[in-house]
PDB file of C-alpha atoms in Angstrom:
ATOM      1  CA  MET A 425      -2.486  -8.771  24.638  1.00 45.00           C
ATOM      2  CA  VAL A 426      -4.612  -7.975  21.585  1.00 48.00           C
ATOM      3  CA  ASN A 427      -7.563  -5.681  22.222  1.00 51.00           C
ATOM      4  CA  LEU A 428     -10.645  -7.804  21.503  1.00 46.00           C
ATOM      5  CA  THR A 429     -12.392  -4.778  20.005  1.00 67.00           C
ATOM      6  CA  ALA A 430      -9.603  -4.189  17.477  1.00 66.00           C
ATOM      7  CA  PRO A 431     -10.344  -5.205  13.869  1.00 67.00           C
ATOM      8  CA  PHE A 432      -8.477  -8.287  12.664  1.00 64.00           C
ATOM      9  CA  SER A 433      -7.282  -9.474   9.261  1.00 59.00           C
ATOM     10  CA  ASP A 434      -5.990 -13.020   8.893  1.00 68.00           C
ATOM     11  CA  ALA A 435      -4.376 -12.107   5.559  1.00 68.00           C
ATOM     12  CA  SER A 436      -2.263  -9.445   7.272  1.00 61.00           C
ATOM     13  CA  VAL A 437      -0.804 -12.087   9.575  1.00 70.00           C
ATOM     14  CA  LYS A 438      -0.023 -14.439   6.693  1.00 82.00           C
ATOM     15  CA  ASN A 439       1.663 -11.932   4.395  1.00 87.00           C
ATOM     16  CA  ARG A 440       3.433  -9.638   6.862  1.00 92.00           C
ATOM     17  CA  GLN A 441       6.738 -11.523   7.116  1.00 95.00           C
ATOM     18  CA  PRO A 442       7.345 -11.966   3.354  1.00 96.00           C
ATOM     19  CA  ILE A 443       6.486  -8.298   2.818  1.00 98.00           C
ATOM     20  CA  VAL A 444       8.691  -6.928   5.588  1.00 97.00           C
ATOM     21  CA  GLU A 445      11.660  -8.934   4.320  1.00 97.00           C
ATOM     22  CA  LYS A 446      11.369  -7.106   0.990  1.00 98.00           C
ATOM     23  CA  LEU A 447      10.818  -3.747   2.678  1.00 98.00           C
ATOM     24  CA  LYS A 448      13.968  -4.127   4.792  1.00 98.00           C
ATOM     25  CA  ARG A 449      15.974  -4.050   1.572  1.00 98.00           C
ATOM     26  CA  LEU A 450      13.880  -1.570  -0.389  1.00 98.00           C
ATOM     27  CA  LEU A 451      13.496   0.982   2.396  1.00 98.00           C
ATOM     28  CA  LYS A 452      16.970   0.757   3.935  1.00 98.00           C
ATOM     29  CA  LYS A 453      17.656   4.417   3.053  1.00 97.00           C
ATOM     30  CA  SER A 454      14.149   5.732   3.675  1.00 98.00           C
ATOM     31  CA  ILE A 455      13.360   8.170   6.477  1.00 98.00           C
ATOM     32  CA  LYS A 456       9.564   8.383   6.514  1.00 98.00           C
ATOM     33  CA  VAL A 457       7.052   6.029   4.870  1.00 99.00           C
ATOM     34  CA  LEU A 458       3.391   6.816   4.254  1.00 98.00           C
ATOM     35  CA  GLU A 459       1.199   3.713   4.306  1.00 98.00           C
ATOM     36  CA  ILE A 460      -1.974   4.197   2.251  1.00 98.00           C
ATOM     37  CA  GLY A 461      -4.971   2.108   3.264  1.00 97.00           C
ATOM     38  CA  SER A 462      -3.623   0.741   6.547  1.00 97.00           C
ATOM     39  CA  GLY A 463      -6.898  -1.119   7.138  1.00 93.00           C
ATOM     40  CA  THR A 464      -6.824  -2.759  10.558  1.00 93.00           C
ATOM     41  CA  GLY A 465      -3.392  -1.341  11.414  1.00 94.00           C
ATOM     42  CA  GLN A 466      -1.813  -4.778  11.816  1.00 94.00           C
ATOM     43  CA  HIS A 467       0.821  -4.188   9.148  1.00 95.00           C
ATOM     44  CA  ALA A 468       1.796  -0.874  10.712  1.00 97.00           C
ATOM     45  CA  VAL A 469       2.443  -2.335  14.175  1.00 97.00           C
ATOM     46  CA  TRP A 470       4.360  -5.286  12.687  1.00 96.00           C
ATOM     47  CA  PHE A 471       6.487  -3.333  10.220  1.00 98.00           C
ATOM     48  CA  ALA A 472       7.465  -0.343  12.380  1.00 98.00           C
ATOM     49  CA  PRO A 473       9.662  -2.125  14.958  1.00 98.00           C
ATOM     50  CA  ARG A 474      11.289  -4.193  12.204  1.00 98.00           C
ATOM     51  CA  LEU A 475      12.058  -1.055  10.179  1.00 99.00           C
ATOM     52  CA  HIS A 476      13.321   0.810  13.225  1.00 98.00           C
ATOM     53  CA  TRP A 477      15.456   3.357  11.320  1.00 98.00           C
ATOM     54  CA  LEU A 478      12.448   5.042   9.684  1.00 99.00           C
ATOM     55  CA  THR A 479       9.130   6.561  10.718  1.00 98.00           C
ATOM     56  CA  TRP A 480       6.028   4.645   9.640  1.00 99.00           C
ATOM     57  CA  VAL A 481       2.904   6.758   9.068  1.00 98.00           C
ATOM     58  CA  PRO A 482      -0.339   4.738   8.753  1.00 98.00           C
ATOM     59  CA  SER A 483      -3.358   6.260   7.026  1.00 98.00           C
ATOM     60  CA  ASP A 484      -6.845   5.329   5.906  1.00 97.00           C
ATOM     61  CA  LEU A 485     -10.370   6.657   5.537  1.00 96.00           C
ATOM     62  CA  PRO A 486     -11.668   8.505   8.627  1.00 95.00           C
ATOM     63  CA  GLN A 487     -13.945   5.625   9.659  1.00 95.00           C
ATOM     64  CA  GLN A 488     -10.942   3.266   9.862  1.00 95.00           C
ATOM     65  CA  ILE A 489      -8.827   5.404  12.187  1.00 96.00           C
ATOM     66  CA  LEU A 490     -10.312   4.171  15.477  1.00 95.00           C
ATOM     67  CA  GLY A 491      -9.519   0.551  14.623  1.00 95.00           C
ATOM     68  CA  ILE A 492      -5.941   1.445  13.683  1.00 96.00           C
ATOM     69  CA  GLU A 493      -5.541   3.339  16.957  1.00 96.00           C
ATOM     70  CA  CYS A 494      -6.600   0.205  18.865  1.00 95.00           C
ATOM     71  CA  TRP A 495      -3.646  -1.699  17.407  1.00 94.00           C
ATOM     72  CA  LEU A 496      -1.243   1.201  17.923  1.00 95.00           C
ATOM     73  CA  ASN A 497      -2.291   1.464  21.564  1.00 94.00           C
ATOM     74  CA  ASP A 498      -1.703  -2.258  22.115  1.00 93.00           C
ATOM     75  CA  PHE A 499       1.596  -2.398  20.201  1.00 95.00           C
ATOM     76  CA  PRO A 500       3.237   1.032  20.357  1.00 94.00           C
ATOM     77  CA  SER A 501       6.579   1.757  18.670  1.00 97.00           C
ATOM     78  CA  LYS A 502       8.695   4.878  18.960  1.00 97.00           C
ATOM     79  CA  ASN A 503       8.880   5.138  15.170  1.00 98.00           C
ATOM     80  CA  LEU A 504       5.147   4.610  14.583  1.00 98.00           C
ATOM     81  CA  ALA A 505       3.275   7.862  13.954  1.00 97.00           C
ATOM     82  CA  PRO A 506      -0.409   8.469  14.778  1.00 96.00           C
ATOM     83  CA  PRO A 507      -2.705   7.438  11.903  1.00 97.00           C
ATOM     84  CA  LEU A 508      -3.738  10.049   9.354  1.00 97.00           C
ATOM     85  CA  ALA A 509      -7.239  10.350   7.900  1.00 96.00           C
ATOM     86  CA  LEU A 510      -6.638  10.113   4.156  1.00 96.00           C
ATOM     87  CA  ASP A 511      -9.067   9.702   1.281  1.00 96.00           C
ATOM     88  CA  VAL A 512      -6.899   9.367  -1.827  1.00 96.00           C
ATOM     89  CA  SER A 513      -9.499  11.239  -3.892  1.00 93.00           C
ATOM     90  CA  GLU A 514      -9.493  14.251  -1.583  1.00 93.00           C
ATOM     91  CA  HIS A 515      -6.894  16.678  -0.227  1.00 89.00           C
ATOM     92  CA  TRP A 516      -3.791  14.902   1.091  1.00 89.00           C
ATOM     93  CA  PRO A 517      -2.267  15.894   4.451  1.00 83.00           C
ATOM     94  CA  ARG A 518       1.079  17.644   4.073  1.00 83.00           C
ATOM     95  CA  ILE A 519       3.797  15.351   5.400  1.00 84.00           C
ATOM     96  CA  LYS A 520       7.362  14.942   4.180  1.00 91.00           C
ATOM     97  CA  HIS A 521       7.705  11.276   3.256  1.00 97.00           C
ATOM     98  CA  ASP A 522      10.197   9.686   0.896  1.00 97.00           C
ATOM     99  CA  ALA A 523       8.364   6.408   0.275  1.00 99.00           C
ATOM    100  CA  ILE A 524       4.811   5.097  -0.012  1.00 99.00           C
ATOM    101  CA  PHE A 525       3.555   1.599   0.758  1.00 99.00           C
ATOM    102  CA  SER A 526       0.081   0.234   0.112  1.00 98.00           C
ATOM    103  CA  ALA A 527      -1.197  -3.331   0.417  1.00 98.00           C
ATOM    104  CA  ASN A 528      -4.361  -4.889  -0.974  1.00 97.00           C
ATOM    105  CA  THR A 529      -5.959  -1.577  -1.870  1.00 97.00           C
ATOM    106  CA  ALA A 530      -6.026  -1.235  -5.659  1.00 98.00           C
ATOM    107  CA  HIS A 531      -8.480  -4.094  -6.227  1.00 97.00           C
ATOM    108  CA  ILE A 532     -11.061  -2.734  -3.761  1.00 96.00           C
ATOM    109  CA  MET A 533     -10.875   0.865  -4.963  1.00 96.00           C
ATOM    110  CA  HIS A 534     -12.882   2.505  -7.718  1.00 96.00           C
ATOM    111  CA  PRO A 535     -10.640   2.892 -10.816  1.00 97.00           C
ATOM    112  CA  LEU A 536     -10.653   6.665 -10.349  1.00 97.00           C
ATOM    113  CA  GLN A 537      -9.396   6.205  -6.782  1.00 98.00           C
ATOM    114  CA  VAL A 538      -6.599   3.968  -8.044  1.00 98.00           C
ATOM    115  CA  LYS A 539      -5.613   6.692 -10.485  1.00 98.00           C
ATOM    116  CA  LYS A 540      -5.675   9.303  -7.723  1.00 97.00           C
ATOM    117  CA  MET A 541      -3.608   7.103  -5.418  1.00 98.00           C
ATOM    118  CA  ILE A 542      -0.863   6.731  -8.005  1.00 98.00           C
ATOM    119  CA  THR A 543      -0.875  10.248  -9.443  1.00 97.00           C
ATOM    120  CA  LYS A 544      -1.214  12.089  -6.128  1.00 96.00           C
ATOM    121  CA  GLY A 545       1.137   9.654  -4.463  1.00 97.00           C
ATOM    122  CA  ALA A 546       3.778  10.276  -7.111  1.00 97.00           C
ATOM    123  CA  ARG A 547       3.318  14.018  -6.791  1.00 95.00           C
ATOM    124  CA  SER A 548       3.900  13.793  -3.031  1.00 96.00           C
ATOM    125  CA  LEU A 549       7.205  11.943  -3.392  1.00 97.00           C
ATOM    126  CA  PRO A 550      10.643  13.520  -3.737  1.00 96.00           C
ATOM    127  CA  HIS A 551      13.045  12.639  -6.550  1.00 96.00           C
ATOM    128  CA  ARG A 552      14.048   8.957  -6.249  1.00 97.00           C
ATOM    129  CA  GLY A 553      11.228   8.310  -3.774  1.00 98.00           C
ATOM    130  CA  LEU A 554       9.675   4.827  -3.877  1.00 99.00           C
ATOM    131  CA  PHE A 555       6.065   3.733  -4.358  1.00 99.00           C
ATOM    132  CA  CYS A 556       5.553   0.112  -3.236  1.00 99.00           C
ATOM    133  CA  LEU A 557       2.225  -1.517  -4.118  1.00 99.00           C
ATOM    134  CA  TYR A 558       1.375  -5.025  -2.900  1.00 98.00           C
ATOM    135  CA  GLY A 559      -1.466  -7.290  -3.959  1.00 97.00           C
ATOM    136  CA  PRO A 560      -2.798  -9.542  -6.723  1.00 97.00           C
ATOM    137  CA  PHE A 561      -2.425  -8.135 -10.241  1.00 98.00           C
ATOM    138  CA  ILE A 562      -3.042  -9.151 -13.841  1.00 97.00           C
ATOM    139  CA  PHE A 563       0.048  -9.419 -16.057  1.00 96.00           C
ATOM    140  CA  LYS A 564      -0.067  -9.692 -19.839  1.00 92.00           C
ATOM    141  CA  ASN A 565       0.858 -13.130 -21.205  1.00 84.00           C
ATOM    142  CA  ILE A 566       0.914 -14.659 -17.712  1.00 89.00           C
ATOM    143  CA  LEU A 567      -1.901 -17.051 -16.861  1.00 89.00           C
ATOM    144  CA  LEU A 568      -3.896 -15.814 -13.892  1.00 93.00           C
ATOM    145  CA  ALA A 569      -3.940 -18.287 -11.010  1.00 94.00           C
ATOM    146  CA  GLU A 570      -7.317 -19.939 -10.481  1.00 94.00           C
ATOM    147  CA  SER A 571      -7.527 -18.521  -6.959  1.00 94.00           C
ATOM    148  CA  ASN A 572      -7.085 -15.007  -8.365  1.00 96.00           C
ATOM    149  CA  VAL A 573      -9.691 -15.644 -11.070  1.00 96.00           C
ATOM    150  CA  GLU A 574     -12.177 -16.632  -8.361  1.00 96.00           C
ATOM    151  CA  PHE A 575     -11.182 -13.679  -6.182  1.00 95.00           C
ATOM    152  CA  ASP A 576     -11.611 -11.263  -9.082  1.00 96.00           C
ATOM    153  CA  LYS A 577     -15.096 -12.635  -9.820  1.00 96.00           C
ATOM    154  CA  LYS A 578     -16.066 -12.399  -6.148  1.00 96.00           C
ATOM    155  CA  LEU A 579     -14.982  -8.758  -6.031  1.00 96.00           C
ATOM    156  CA  GLN A 580     -16.888  -7.850  -9.194  1.00 96.00           C
ATOM    157  CA  ASP A 581     -19.997  -9.605  -7.892  1.00 97.00           C
ATOM    158  CA  LEU A 582     -19.813  -7.314  -4.864  1.00 96.00           C
ATOM    159  CA  ASP A 583     -19.121  -4.200  -6.923  1.00 96.00           C
ATOM    160  CA  PRO A 584     -18.519  -4.054 -10.691  1.00 95.00           C
ATOM    161  CA  TYR A 585     -15.952  -1.293 -10.133  1.00 96.00           C
ATOM    162  CA  MET A 586     -13.781  -3.548  -7.961  1.00 97.00           C
ATOM    163  CA  GLY A 587     -11.458  -6.219  -9.265  1.00 97.00           C
ATOM    164  CA  LEU A 588      -7.842  -7.093  -9.942  1.00 98.00           C
ATOM    165  CA  ARG A 589      -5.949  -4.350 -11.789  1.00 98.00           C
ATOM    166  CA  GLU A 590      -3.805  -4.842 -14.865  1.00 97.00           C
ATOM    167  CA  PHE A 591      -0.162  -4.052 -14.244  1.00 98.00           C
ATOM    168  CA  ALA A 592       0.147  -2.464 -17.699  1.00 98.00           C
ATOM    169  CA  GLU A 593      -2.530   0.106 -16.841  1.00 98.00           C
ATOM    170  CA  LEU A 594      -1.005   0.859 -13.448  1.00 98.00           C
ATOM    171  CA  ASN A 595       2.404   1.248 -15.050  1.00 98.00           C
ATOM    172  CA  LYS A 596       1.005   3.722 -17.596  1.00 98.00           C
ATOM    173  CA  LEU A 597      -0.363   5.836 -14.755  1.00 98.00           C
ATOM    174  CA  ALA A 598       2.974   5.647 -12.968  1.00 98.00           C
ATOM    175  CA  ALA A 599       4.939   6.593 -16.086  1.00 98.00           C
ATOM    176  CA  ALA A 600       2.635   9.553 -16.735  1.00 97.00           C
ATOM    177  CA  SER A 601       3.359  10.631 -13.156  1.00 97.00           C
ATOM    178  CA  SER A 602       7.153  10.596 -13.570  1.00 97.00           C
ATOM    179  CA  MET A 603       7.729   7.182 -12.007  1.00 98.00           C
ATOM    180  CA  GLN A 604       9.558   4.269 -13.596  1.00 98.00           C
ATOM    181  CA  ILE A 605       9.252   0.605 -12.737  1.00 98.00           C
ATOM    182  CA  LEU A 606      12.071  -0.519 -10.464  1.00 98.00           C
ATOM    183  CA  GLU A 607      11.077  -4.025  -9.402  1.00 98.00           C
ATOM    184  CA  ILE A 608       8.300  -6.591  -9.717  1.00 98.00           C
ATOM    185  CA  ASN A 609       8.639  -9.055  -6.850  1.00 98.00           C
ATOM    186  CA  PRO A 610       6.642 -12.313  -6.926  1.00 97.00           C
ATOM    187  CA  MET A 611       5.196 -12.998  -3.483  1.00 97.00           C
ATOM    188  CA  PRO A 612       3.410 -15.942  -1.820  1.00 96.00           C
ATOM    189  CA  ALA A 613      -0.232 -16.741  -2.603  1.00 94.00           C
ATOM    190  CA  ASN A 614      -0.068 -15.317  -6.157  1.00 95.00           C
ATOM    191  CA  ASN A 615       0.641 -11.761  -5.048  1.00 97.00           C
ATOM    192  CA  HIS A 616       3.305  -9.290  -6.180  1.00 98.00           C
ATOM    193  CA  LEU A 617       5.136  -6.338  -4.680  1.00 98.00           C
ATOM    194  CA  ILE A 618       5.502  -3.711  -7.400  1.00 99.00           C
ATOM    195  CA  VAL A 619       8.013  -0.912  -6.873  1.00 99.00           C
ATOM    196  CA  TRP A 620       8.184   2.353  -8.818  1.00 99.00           C
ATOM    197  CA  GLN A 621      10.727   5.123  -8.369  1.00 98.00           C
ATOM    198  CA  LYS A 622      10.131   8.841  -8.870  1.00 98.00           C
ATOM    199  CA  THR A 623      12.386  10.092 -11.645  1.00 94.00           C
ATOM    200  CA  GLY A 624      11.374  13.702 -12.178  1.00 74.00           C
ATOM    201  CA  ASN A 625       8.743  16.359 -11.639  1.00 70.00           C
ATOM    202  CA  CYS A 626       5.120  15.247 -11.956  1.00 60.00           C
ATOM    203  CA  PRO A 627       2.813  17.050 -14.381  1.00 58.00           C
ATOM    204  CA  ILE A 628       0.528  19.486 -12.571  1.00 51.00           C
TER     205      ILE A 628
END
């Protein structure tokens, strides 16, 4: 039974199955995955038992940890680690992970936080490690869906620093951090799952 005090995201319920189907293929050789911006924790408790061969490590800002713990307590999995307090702009906890997953984070972060997430995330990965980023993005020469146009405007009305990110800019950050684009997966509701792979040593 779901803890009534646990935070809830309807979007997490809608997108979890399409995402996990991609992750089953992408992460089939992974051992430990760091999830950045776990939010409510719903993705973590859904993904972990379906990716039973790896350890899933949820993380988020300190104020989000209690809500994540509520979900983990209600839906425990042997391969689901306790949540880590992680602010992408600050010092990262030292854990040995070989993949990173983050969903619906880039568009609600300050641009500098997005940069830190990608550059520090890349630095934390081993050679051939994967960085999987899910959400709505802007692609050059591809018409933005009306729903994403409205969503982008809504975000910027809330905070001018929020908004949908351009894939080209994200890819530049990834390339400068020794990651190359591996896949761009179209997903339901005008979202994409972008996958980069670490190819060398990151600049200090």
